[in-house]
Amino acid sequence: ETIGRLAKDDPAPLYLQLQRHLRDAIQSRHLHQDDAIPPERDLAEDFEVSRITVRKAIDGLVSEGLLTRRRGAGTFVASRVEKSFSKLSSFSEDMISRGRKPHSEWVSKSAGAVTPEESLSLGLSPGALVYRFHRVRFADSTTMALEYSTIPGYCLASPEAVTSSLYDALEKTGHRPVRALQRLRAVAFNAEQAERLGVKPGDPGLFIERRGFLQDGRAAEFTQSYYRGDAYDVVAELNDIS
Ligand code: 16G
């Protein structure tokens, strides 16, 4: 099956055009998780570009985590989610960019006065209003994570404002975080968490705690995420500091 042709009048470099085609094919589910992509020489022929261009396009998508190379077998649509540790993206965005459908099962949604622990994490005064969201997060019908978010009251009109994506709701009120601090730790799922995720107690998880801030420095979120250890690779680009 051919994925398409490149537009003759597109001024973008060929490898970027090819990347766009492949990305679209994944997002629109013409290519699924674990599917092999056509061999380089077929892609080069189909798209009428050189193999160097094909290789460059694939290299970029491999480093983005959308594709993985398996030695001797070819290049496949990645099955584990490669999650950037340094991008301020949302769960929904992470899934949509991989052609998967984000979905949440709500455990609870509430409003209340900040606890002493939350007030420390969010820098709020005692008594301040916060909203709390506890969700099981899915990609299509697969469980991916458990999330507990605490959002200052000034960020949203009410907890009901969040129906699917929290970041979409925050974006609508102009309170999507622009900066965040994160901490990552290995965990073993306890019995309750394992049951919600449909894994075994003791199975490994990645605990990521994110504190997000607005441009003016005020807190926008305190979220504790428990990602499935069997579903995620956490990746980051490093630069020499010397
Ligand atoms: C991600 C964030 C979490 C944020 C959520 C919003 C990490 C480690 N955590 O899971 O802090 O609250 O996305 O997702 O990336 P949503 O907009 O899909 O609800």
mmCIF file with all atom_site columns, N, CA and C in Angstrom, residues 81-149:
data_model
loop_
_atom_site.group_PDB
_atom_site.id
_atom_site.type_symbol
_atom_site.label_atom_id
_atom_site.label_alt_id
_atom_site.label_comp_id
_atom_site.label_asym_id
_atom_site.label_entity_id
_atom_site.label_seq_id
_atom_site.pdbx_PDB_ins_code
_atom_site.Cartn_x
_atom_site.Cartn_y
_atom_site.Cartn_z
_atom_site.occupancy
_atom_site.B_iso_or_equiv
_atom_site.pdbx_formal_charge
_atom_site.auth_seq_id
_atom_site.auth_comp_id
_atom_site.auth_asym_id
_atom_site.auth_atom_id
_atom_site.pdbx_PDB_model_num
ATOM 1   N N  . VAL A 1 81  ? 5.164   3.953  24.393 1.00 0.00 ? 81  VAL A N  1
ATOM 2   C CA . VAL A 1 81  ? 5.101   5.392  24.190 1.00 0.00 ? 81  VAL A CA 1
ATOM 3   C C  . VAL A 1 81  ? 6.420   5.993  24.653 1.00 0.00 ? 81  VAL A C  1
ATOM 4   N N  . GLU A 1 82  ? 7.086   6.721  23.767 1.00 0.00 ? 82  GLU A N  1
ATOM 5   C CA . GLU A 1 82  ? 8.274   7.438  24.205 1.00 0.00 ? 82  GLU A CA 1
ATOM 6   C C  . GLU A 1 82  ? 7.812   8.807  24.642 1.00 0.00 ? 82  GLU A C  1
ATOM 7   N N  . LYS A 1 83  ? 7.926   9.049  25.908 1.00 0.00 ? 83  LYS A N  1
ATOM 8   C CA . LYS A 1 83  ? 7.422   10.300 26.458 1.00 0.00 ? 83  LYS A CA 1
ATOM 9   C C  . LYS A 1 83  ? 8.588   11.215 26.778 1.00 0.00 ? 83  LYS A C  1
ATOM 10  N N  . SER A 1 84  ? 8.542   12.419 26.235 1.00 0.00 ? 84  SER A N  1
ATOM 11  C CA . SER A 1 84  ? 9.607   13.372 26.526 1.00 0.00 ? 84  SER A CA 1
ATOM 12  C C  . SER A 1 84  ? 9.511   13.814 27.979 1.00 0.00 ? 84  SER A C  1
ATOM 13  N N  . PHE A 1 85  ? 10.658  13.881 28.622 1.00 0.00 ? 85  PHE A N  1
ATOM 14  C CA . PHE A 1 85  ? 10.659  14.341 30.009 1.00 0.00 ? 85  PHE A CA 1
ATOM 15  C C  . PHE A 1 85  ? 10.731  15.862 30.071 1.00 0.00 ? 85  PHE A C  1
ATOM 16  N N  . SER A 1 86  ? 10.950  16.505 28.921 1.00 0.00 ? 86  SER A N  1
ATOM 17  C CA . SER A 1 86  ? 11.193  17.945 28.965 1.00 0.00 ? 86  SER A CA 1
ATOM 18  C C  . SER A 1 86  ? 10.164  18.750 28.165 1.00 0.00 ? 86  SER A C  1
ATOM 19  N N  . LYS A 1 87  ? 9.114   18.065 27.683 1.00 0.00 ? 87  LYS A N  1
ATOM 20  C CA . LYS A 1 87  ? 8.091   18.770 26.917 1.00 0.00 ? 87  LYS A CA 1
ATOM 21  C C  . LYS A 1 87  ? 6.859   18.942 27.797 1.00 0.00 ? 87  LYS A C  1
ATOM 22  N N  . LEU A 1 88  ? 6.301   20.142 27.770 1.00 0.00 ? 88  LEU A N  1
ATOM 23  C CA . LEU A 1 88  ? 5.149   20.422 28.639 1.00 0.00 ? 88  LEU A CA 1
ATOM 24  C C  . LEU A 1 88  ? 3.856   20.025 27.929 1.00 0.00 ? 88  LEU A C  1
ATOM 25  N N  . SER A 1 89  ? 3.798   18.765 27.519 1.00 0.00 ? 89  SER A N  1
ATOM 26  C CA . SER A 1 89  ? 2.621   18.317 26.770 1.00 0.00 ? 89  SER A CA 1
ATOM 27  C C  . SER A 1 89  ? 1.638   17.646 27.719 1.00 0.00 ? 89  SER A C  1
ATOM 28  N N  . SER A 1 90  ? 0.421   17.440 27.219 1.00 0.00 ? 90  SER A N  1
ATOM 29  C CA . SER A 1 90  ? -0.610  16.786 28.029 1.00 0.00 ? 90  SER A CA 1
ATOM 30  C C  . SER A 1 90  ? -0.722  15.330 27.610 1.00 0.00 ? 90  SER A C  1
ATOM 31  N N  . PHE A 1 91  ? -1.321  14.548 28.462 1.00 0.00 ? 91  PHE A N  1
ATOM 32  C CA . PHE A 1 91  ? -1.562  13.143 28.137 1.00 0.00 ? 91  PHE A CA 1
ATOM 33  C C  . PHE A 1 91  ? -2.331  13.044 26.811 1.00 0.00 ? 91  PHE A C  1
ATOM 34  N N  . SER A 1 92  ? -3.379  13.861 26.671 1.00 0.00 ? 92  SER A N  1
ATOM 35  C CA . SER A 1 92  ? -4.194  13.792 25.447 1.00 0.00 ? 92  SER A CA 1
ATOM 36  C C  . SER A 1 92  ? -3.347  14.072 24.209 1.00 0.00 ? 92  SER A C  1
ATOM 37  N N  . GLU A 1 93  ? -2.516  15.111 24.290 1.00 0.00 ? 93  GLU A N  1
ATOM 38  C CA . GLU A 1 93  ? -1.660  15.437 23.140 1.00 0.00 ? 93  GLU A CA 1
ATOM 39  C C  . GLU A 1 93  ? -0.679  14.302 22.850 1.00 0.00 ? 93  GLU A C  1
ATOM 40  N N  . ASP A 1 94  ? -0.098  13.743 23.923 1.00 0.00 ? 94  ASP A N  1
ATOM 41  C CA . ASP A 1 94  ? 0.851   12.634 23.739 1.00 0.00 ? 94  ASP A CA 1
ATOM 42  C C  . ASP A 1 94  ? 0.188   11.482 22.992 1.00 0.00 ? 94  ASP A C  1
ATOM 43  N N  . MET A 1 95  ? -1.079  11.199 23.303 1.00 0.00 ? 95  MET A N  1
ATOM 44  C CA . MET A 1 95  ? -1.761  10.082 22.654 1.00 0.00 ? 95  MET A CA 1
ATOM 45  C C  . MET A 1 95  ? -2.181  10.424 21.231 1.00 0.00 ? 95  MET A C  1
ATOM 46  N N  . ILE A 1 96  ? -2.777  11.615 21.046 1.00 0.00 ? 96  ILE A N  1
ATOM 47  C CA . ILE A 1 96  ? -3.267  11.998 19.715 1.00 0.00 ? 96  ILE A CA 1
ATOM 48  C C  . ILE A 1 96  ? -2.117  12.010 18.706 1.00 0.00 ? 96  ILE A C  1
ATOM 49  N N  . SER A 1 97  ? -0.944  12.473 19.143 1.00 0.00 ? 97  SER A N  1
ATOM 50  C CA . SER A 1 97  ? 0.176   12.540 18.190 1.00 0.00 ? 97  SER A CA 1
ATOM 51  C C  . SER A 1 97  ? 0.640   11.145 17.783 1.00 0.00 ? 97  SER A C  1
ATOM 52  N N  . ARG A 1 98  ? 0.215   10.136 18.514 1.00 0.00 ? 98  ARG A N  1
ATOM 53  C CA . ARG A 1 98  ? 0.558   8.754  18.146 1.00 0.00 ? 98  ARG A CA 1
ATOM 54  C C  . ARG A 1 98  ? -0.621  8.014  17.537 1.00 0.00 ? 98  ARG A C  1
ATOM 55  N N  . GLY A 1 99  ? -1.635  8.754  17.171 1.00 0.00 ? 99  GLY A N  1
ATOM 56  C CA . GLY A 1 99  ? -2.788  8.121  16.526 1.00 0.00 ? 99  GLY A CA 1
ATOM 57  C C  . GLY A 1 99  ? -3.645  7.328  17.500 1.00 0.00 ? 99  GLY A C  1
ATOM 58  N N  . ARG A 1 100 ? -3.493  7.608  18.789 1.00 0.00 ? 100 ARG A N  1
ATOM 59  C CA . ARG A 1 100 ? -4.295  6.863  19.756 1.00 0.00 ? 100 ARG A CA 1
ATOM 60  C C  . ARG A 1 100 ? -5.309  7.798  20.379 1.00 0.00 ? 100 ARG A C  1
ATOM 61  N N  . LYS A 1 101 ? -6.418  7.205  20.800 1.00 0.00 ? 101 LYS A N  1
ATOM 62  C CA . LYS A 1 101 ? -7.516  8.035  21.278 1.00 0.00 ? 101 LYS A CA 1
ATOM 63  C C  . LYS A 1 101 ? -7.463  8.138  22.799 1.00 0.00 ? 101 LYS A C  1
ATOM 64  N N  . PRO A 1 102 ? -7.238  9.378  23.335 1.00 0.00 ? 102 PRO A N  1
ATOM 65  C CA . PRO A 1 102 ? -7.199  9.528  24.783 1.00 0.00 ? 102 PRO A CA 1
ATOM 66  C C  . PRO A 1 102 ? -8.606  9.443  25.367 1.00 0.00 ? 102 PRO A C  1
ATOM 67  N N  . HIS A 1 103 ? -8.673  8.886  26.543 1.00 0.00 ? 103 HIS A N  1
ATOM 68  C CA . HIS A 1 103 ? -9.973  8.745  27.171 1.00 0.00 ? 103 HIS A CA 1
ATOM 69  C C  . HIS A 1 103 ? -9.714  8.637  28.672 1.00 0.00 ? 103 HIS A C  1
ATOM 70  N N  . SER A 1 104 ? -10.622 9.179  29.496 1.00 0.00 ? 104 SER A N  1
ATOM 71  C CA . SER A 1 104 ? -10.434 9.096  30.947 1.00 0.00 ? 104 SER A CA 1
ATOM 72  C C  . SER A 1 104 ? -11.621 8.439  31.600 1.00 0.00 ? 104 SER A C  1
ATOM 73  N N  . GLU A 1 105 ? -11.332 7.682  32.631 1.00 0.00 ? 105 GLU A N  1
ATOM 74  C CA . GLU A 1 105 ? -12.400 7.173  33.475 1.00 0.00 ? 105 GLU A CA 1
ATOM 75  C C  . GLU A 1 105 ? -12.247 7.952  34.771 1.00 0.00 ? 105 GLU A C  1
ATOM 76  N N  . TRP A 1 106 ? -13.302 8.623  35.180 1.00 0.00 ? 106 TRP A N  1
ATOM 77  C CA . TRP A 1 106 ? -13.199 9.461  36.373 1.00 0.00 ? 106 TRP A CA 1
ATOM 78  C C  . TRP A 1 106 ? -13.355 8.630  37.632 1.00 0.00 ? 106 TRP A C  1
ATOM 79  N N  . VAL A 1 107 ? -12.423 8.793  38.549 1.00 0.00 ? 107 VAL A N  1
ATOM 80  C CA . VAL A 1 107 ? -12.576 8.164  39.860 1.00 0.00 ? 107 VAL A CA 1
ATOM 81  C C  . VAL A 1 107 ? -13.258 9.173  40.770 1.00 0.00 ? 107 VAL A C  1
ATOM 82  N N  . SER A 1 108 ? -12.791 10.424 40.735 1.00 0.00 ? 108 SER A N  1
ATOM 83  C CA . SER A 1 108 ? -13.468 11.478 41.488 1.00 0.00 ? 108 SER A CA 1
ATOM 84  C C  . SER A 1 108 ? -13.087 12.852 40.957 1.00 0.00 ? 108 SER A C  1
ATOM 85  N N  . LYS A 1 109 ? -13.962 13.803 41.263 1.00 0.00 ? 109 LYS A N  1
ATOM 86  C CA . LYS A 1 109 ? -13.816 15.188 40.829 1.00 0.00 ? 109 LYS A CA 1
ATOM 87  C C  . LYS A 1 109 ? -14.389 15.983 41.989 1.00 0.00 ? 109 LYS A C  1
ATOM 88  N N  . SER A 1 110 ? -13.621 16.870 42.598 1.00 0.00 ? 110 SER A N  1
ATOM 89  C CA . SER A 1 110 ? -14.193 17.580 43.740 1.00 0.00 ? 110 SER A CA 1
ATOM 90  C C  . SER A 1 110 ? -13.589 18.963 43.911 1.00 0.00 ? 110 SER A C  1
ATOM 91  N N  . ALA A 1 111 ? -14.223 19.745 44.767 1.00 0.00 ? 111 ALA A N  1
ATOM 92  C CA . ALA A 1 111 ? -13.730 21.079 45.108 1.00 0.00 ? 111 ALA A CA 1
ATOM 93  C C  . ALA A 1 111 ? -13.601 21.128 46.626 1.00 0.00 ? 111 ALA A C  1
ATOM 94  N N  . GLY A 1 112 ? -12.623 21.868 47.121 1.00 0.00 ? 112 GLY A N  1
ATOM 95  C CA . GLY A 1 112 ? -12.484 21.965 48.572 1.00 0.00 ? 112 GLY A CA 1
ATOM 96  C C  . GLY A 1 112 ? -11.370 22.912 48.953 1.00 0.00 ? 112 GLY A C  1
ATOM 97  N N  . ALA A 1 113 ? -11.173 23.044 50.275 1.00 0.00 ? 113 ALA A N  1
ATOM 98  C CA . ALA A 1 113 ? -10.103 23.906 50.759 1.00 0.00 ? 113 ALA A CA 1
ATOM 99  C C  . ALA A 1 113 ? -8.789  23.125 50.669 1.00 0.00 ? 113 ALA A C  1
ATOM 100 N N  . VAL A 1 114 ? -7.734  23.839 50.345 1.00 0.00 ? 114 VAL A N  1
ATOM 101 C CA . VAL A 1 114 ? -6.421  23.232 50.155 1.00 0.00 ? 114 VAL A CA 1
ATOM 102 C C  . VAL A 1 114 ? -5.932  22.554 51.455 1.00 0.00 ? 114 VAL A C  1
ATOM 103 N N  . THR A 1 115 ? -5.307  21.391 51.340 1.00 0.00 ? 115 THR A N  1
ATOM 104 C CA . THR A 1 115 ? -4.715  20.751 52.522 1.00 0.00 ? 115 THR A CA 1
ATOM 105 C C  . THR A 1 115 ? -3.342  21.386 52.750 1.00 0.00 ? 115 THR A C  1
ATOM 106 N N  . PRO A 1 116 ? -2.778  21.235 53.968 1.00 0.00 ? 116 PRO A N  1
ATOM 107 C CA . PRO A 1 116 ? -1.449  21.826 54.212 1.00 0.00 ? 116 PRO A CA 1
ATOM 108 C C  . PRO A 1 116 ? -0.418  21.331 53.196 1.00 0.00 ? 116 PRO A C  1
ATOM 109 N N  . GLU A 1 117 ? -0.476  20.065 52.826 1.00 0.00 ? 117 GLU A N  1
ATOM 110 C CA . GLU A 1 117 ? 0.492   19.511 51.866 1.00 0.00 ? 117 GLU A CA 1
ATOM 111 C C  . GLU A 1 117 ? 0.321   20.154 50.483 1.00 0.00 ? 117 GLU A C  1
ATOM 112 N N  . GLU A 1 118 ? -0.947  20.254 50.036 1.00 0.00 ? 118 GLU A N  1
ATOM 113 C CA . GLU A 1 118 ? -1.207  20.886 48.735 1.00 0.00 ? 118 GLU A CA 1
ATOM 114 C C  . GLU A 1 118 ? -0.809  22.357 48.753 1.00 0.00 ? 118 GLU A C  1
ATOM 115 N N  . SER A 1 119 ? -1.036  23.020 49.877 1.00 0.00 ? 119 SER A N  1
ATOM 116 C CA . SER A 1 119 ? -0.734  24.451 49.900 1.00 0.00 ? 119 SER A CA 1
ATOM 117 C C  . SER A 1 119 ? 0.774   24.656 49.760 1.00 0.00 ? 119 SER A C  1
ATOM 118 N N  . LEU A 1 120 ? 1.565   23.723 50.283 1.00 0.00 ? 120 LEU A N  1
ATOM 119 C CA . LEU A 1 120 ? 3.019   23.804 50.083 1.00 0.00 ? 120 LEU A CA 1
ATOM 120 C C  . LEU A 1 120 ? 3.388   23.593 48.622 1.00 0.00 ? 120 LEU A C  1
ATOM 121 N N  . SER A 1 121 ? 2.800   22.542 48.014 1.00 0.00 ? 121 SER A N  1
ATOM 122 C CA . SER A 1 121 ? 3.131   22.225 46.620 1.00 0.00 ? 121 SER A CA 1
ATOM 123 C C  . SER A 1 121 ? 2.704   23.323 45.671 1.00 0.00 ? 121 SER A C  1
ATOM 124 N N  . LEU A 1 122 ? 1.596   23.973 45.968 1.00 0.00 ? 122 LEU A N  1
ATOM 125 C CA . LEU A 1 122 ? 1.047   24.960 45.039 1.00 0.00 ? 122 LEU A CA 1
ATOM 126 C C  . LEU A 1 122 ? 1.328   26.401 45.458 1.00 0.00 ? 122 LEU A C  1
ATOM 127 N N  . GLY A 1 123 ? 1.903   26.588 46.624 1.00 0.00 ? 123 GLY A N  1
ATOM 128 C CA . GLY A 1 123 ? 2.175   27.943 47.098 1.00 0.00 ? 123 GLY A CA 1
ATOM 129 C C  . GLY A 1 123 ? 0.895   28.740 47.323 1.00 0.00 ? 123 GLY A C  1
ATOM 130 N N  . LEU A 1 124 ? -0.134  28.081 47.845 1.00 0.00 ? 124 LEU A N  1
ATOM 131 C CA . LEU A 1 124 ? -1.411  28.762 48.089 1.00 0.00 ? 124 LEU A CA 1
ATOM 132 C C  . LEU A 1 124 ? -1.552  29.071 49.582 1.00 0.00 ? 124 LEU A C  1
ATOM 133 N N  . SER A 1 125 ? -2.357  30.073 49.901 1.00 0.00 ? 125 SER A N  1
ATOM 134 C CA . SER A 1 125 ? -2.574  30.361 51.323 1.00 0.00 ? 125 SER A CA 1
ATOM 135 C C  . SER A 1 125 ? -3.571  29.367 51.897 1.00 0.00 ? 125 SER A C  1
ATOM 136 N N  . PRO A 1 126 ? -3.488  29.138 53.206 1.00 0.00 ? 126 PRO A N  1
ATOM 137 C CA . PRO A 1 126 ? -4.421  28.211 53.846 1.00 0.00 ? 126 PRO A CA 1
ATOM 138 C C  . PRO A 1 126 ? -5.857  28.641 53.553 1.00 0.00 ? 126 PRO A C  1
ATOM 139 N N  . GLY A 1 127 ? -6.713  27.678 53.304 1.00 0.00 ? 127 GLY A N  1
ATOM 140 C CA . GLY A 1 127 ? -8.118  27.987 53.043 1.00 0.00 ? 127 GLY A CA 1
ATOM 141 C C  . GLY A 1 127 ? -8.430  28.217 51.574 1.00 0.00 ? 127 GLY A C  1
ATOM 142 N N  . ALA A 1 128 ? -7.412  28.347 50.738 1.00 0.00 ? 128 ALA A N  1
ATOM 143 C CA . ALA A 1 128 ? -7.666  28.599 49.309 1.00 0.00 ? 128 ALA A CA 1
ATOM 144 C C  . ALA A 1 128 ? -8.425  27.435 48.680 1.00 0.00 ? 128 ALA A C  1
ATOM 145 N N  . LEU A 1 129 ? -9.227  27.778 47.661 1.00 0.00 ? 129 LEU A N  1
ATOM 146 C CA . LEU A 1 129 ? -10.035 26.762 46.973 1.00 0.00 ? 129 LEU A CA 1
ATOM 147 C C  . LEU A 1 129 ? -9.193  26.006 45.948 1.00 0.00 ? 129 LEU A C  1
ATOM 148 N N  . VAL A 1 130 ? -9.337  24.689 45.946 1.00 0.00 ? 130 VAL A N  1
ATOM 149 C CA . VAL A 1 130 ? -8.703  23.886 44.893 1.00 0.00 ? 130 VAL A CA 1
ATOM 150 C C  . VAL A 1 130 ? -9.704  22.876 44.333 1.00 0.00 ? 130 VAL A C  1
ATOM 151 N N  . TYR A 1 131 ? -9.408  22.433 43.115 1.00 0.00 ? 131 TYR A N  1
ATOM 152 C CA . TYR A 1 131 ? -10.198 21.368 42.510 1.00 0.00 ? 131 TYR A CA 1
ATOM 153 C C  . TYR A 1 131 ? -9.311  20.144 42.413 1.00 0.00 ? 131 TYR A C  1
ATOM 154 N N  . ARG A 1 132 ? -9.906  18.998 42.665 1.00 0.00 ? 132 ARG A N  1
ATOM 155 C CA . ARG A 1 132 ? -9.124  17.750 42.609 1.00 0.00 ? 132 ARG A CA 1
ATOM 156 C C  . ARG A 1 132 ? -9.737  16.795 41.601 1.00 0.00 ? 132 ARG A C  1
ATOM 157 N N  . PHE A 1 133 ? -8.847  16.234 40.798 1.00 0.00 ? 133 PHE A N  1
ATOM 158 C CA . PHE A 1 133 ? -9.282  15.327 39.734 1.00 0.00 ? 133 PHE A CA 1
ATOM 159 C C  . PHE A 1 133 ? -8.514  14.017 39.855 1.00 0.00 ? 133 PHE A C  1
ATOM 160 N N  . HIS A 1 134 ? -9.237  12.941 39.910 1.00 0.00 ? 134 HIS A N  1
ATOM 161 C CA . HIS A 1 134 ? -8.588  11.640 39.980 1.00 0.00 ? 134 HIS A CA 1
ATOM 162 C C  . HIS A 1 134 ? -9.100  10.808 38.816 1.00 0.00 ? 134 HIS A C  1
ATOM 163 N N  . ARG A 1 135 ? -8.189  10.415 37.945 1.00 0.00 ? 135 ARG A N  1
ATOM 164 C CA . ARG A 1 135 ? -8.606  9.725  36.713 1.00 0.00 ? 135 ARG A CA 1
ATOM 165 C C  . ARG A 1 135 ? -7.756  8.517  36.386 1.00 0.00 ? 135 ARG A C  1
ATOM 166 N N  . VAL A 1 136 ? -8.368  7.574  35.695 1.00 0.00 ? 136 VAL A N  1
ATOM 167 C CA . VAL A 1 136 ? -7.620  6.509  35.042 1.00 0.00 ? 136 VAL A CA 1
ATOM 168 C C  . VAL A 1 136 ? -7.554  6.937  33.586 1.00 0.00 ? 136 VAL A C  1
ATOM 169 N N  . ARG A 1 137 ? -6.365  6.933  33.021 1.00 0.00 ? 137 ARG A N  1
ATOM 170 C CA . ARG A 1 137 ? -6.192  7.406  31.657 1.00 0.00 ? 137 ARG A CA 1
ATOM 171 C C  . ARG A 1 137 ? -5.982  6.244  30.701 1.00 0.00 ? 137 ARG A C  1
ATOM 172 N N  . PHE A 1 138 ? -6.687  6.344  29.586 1.00 0.00 ? 138 PHE A N  1
ATOM 173 C CA . PHE A 1 138 ? -6.640  5.277  28.586 1.00 0.00 ? 138 PHE A CA 1
ATOM 174 C C  . PHE A 1 138 ? -6.135  5.790  27.242 1.00 0.00 ? 138 PHE A C  1
ATOM 175 N N  . ALA A 1 139 ? -5.492  4.893  26.490 1.00 0.00 ? 139 ALA A N  1
ATOM 176 C CA . ALA A 1 139 ? -5.210  5.122  25.074 1.00 0.00 ? 139 ALA A CA 1
ATOM 177 C C  . ALA A 1 139 ? -6.070  4.086  24.366 1.00 0.00 ? 139 ALA A C  1
ATOM 178 N N  . ASP A 1 140 ? -7.029  4.530  23.575 1.00 0.00 ? 140 ASP A N  1
ATOM 179 C CA . ASP A 1 140 ? -8.035  3.612  23.033 1.00 0.00 ? 140 ASP A CA 1
ATOM 180 C C  . ASP A 1 140 ? -8.647  2.877  24.233 1.00 0.00 ? 140 ASP A C  1
ATOM 181 N N  . SER A 1 141 ? -8.572  1.548  24.262 1.00 0.00 ? 141 SER A N  1
ATOM 182 C CA . SER A 1 141 ? -9.169  0.891  25.430 1.00 0.00 ? 141 SER A CA 1
ATOM 183 C C  . SER A 1 141 ? -8.115  0.330  26.382 1.00 0.00 ? 141 SER A C  1
ATOM 184 N N  . THR A 1 142 ? -6.858  0.769  26.207 1.00 0.00 ? 142 THR A N  1
ATOM 185 C CA . THR A 1 142 ? -5.776  0.284  27.074 1.00 0.00 ? 142 THR A CA 1
ATOM 186 C C  . THR A 1 142 ? -5.512  1.278  28.199 1.00 0.00 ? 142 THR A C  1
ATOM 187 N N  . THR A 1 143 ? -5.411  0.782  29.419 1.00 0.00 ? 143 THR A N  1
ATOM 188 C CA . THR A 1 143 ? -5.075  1.686  30.521 1.00 0.00 ? 143 THR A CA 1
ATOM 189 C C  . THR A 1 143 ? -3.616  2.104  30.388 1.00 0.00 ? 143 THR A C  1
ATOM 190 N N  . MET A 1 144 ? -3.346  3.365  30.680 1.00 0.00 ? 144 MET A N  1
ATOM 191 C CA . MET A 1 144 ? -1.973  3.872  30.564 1.00 0.00 ? 144 MET A CA 1
ATOM 192 C C  . MET A 1 144 ? -1.464  4.452  31.890 1.00 0.00 ? 144 MET A C  1
ATOM 193 N N  . ALA A 1 145 ? -2.342  5.110  32.631 1.00 0.00 ? 145 ALA A N  1
ATOM 194 C CA . ALA A 1 145 ? -1.869  5.837  33.812 1.00 0.00 ? 145 ALA A CA 1
ATOM 195 C C  . ALA A 1 145 ? -2.998  6.140  34.778 1.00 0.00 ? 145 ALA A C  1
ATOM 196 N N  . LEU A 1 146 ? -2.589  6.438  36.006 1.00 0.00 ? 146 LEU A N  1
ATOM 197 C CA . LEU A 1 146 ? -3.510  6.984  37.009 1.00 0.00 ? 146 LEU A CA 1
ATOM 198 C C  . LEU A 1 146 ? -3.044  8.398  37.268 1.00 0.00 ? 146 LEU A C  1
ATOM 199 N N  . GLU A 1 147 ? -3.965  9.337  37.358 1.00 0.00 ? 147 GLU A N  1
ATOM 200 C CA . GLU A 1 147 ? -3.538  10.713 37.618 1.00 0.00 ? 147 GLU A CA 1
ATOM 201 C C  . GLU A 1 147 ? -4.380  11.382 38.698 1.00 0.00 ? 147 GLU A C  1
ATOM 202 N N  . TYR A 1 148 ? -3.663  12.071 39.569 1.00 0.00 ? 148 TYR A N  1
ATOM 203 C CA . TYR A 1 148 ? -4.290  12.848 40.638 1.00 0.00 ? 148 TYR A CA 1
ATOM 204 C C  . TYR A 1 148 ? -3.838  14.288 40.434 1.00 0.00 ? 148 TYR A C  1
ATOM 205 N N  . SER A 1 149 ? -4.755  15.161 40.042 1.00 0.00 ? 149 SER A N  1
ATOM 206 C CA . SER A 1 149 ? -4.381  16.560 39.824 1.00 0.00 ? 149 SER A CA 1
ATOM 207 C C  . SER A 1 149 ? -5.064  17.464 40.835 1.00 0.00 ? 149 SER A C  1
#
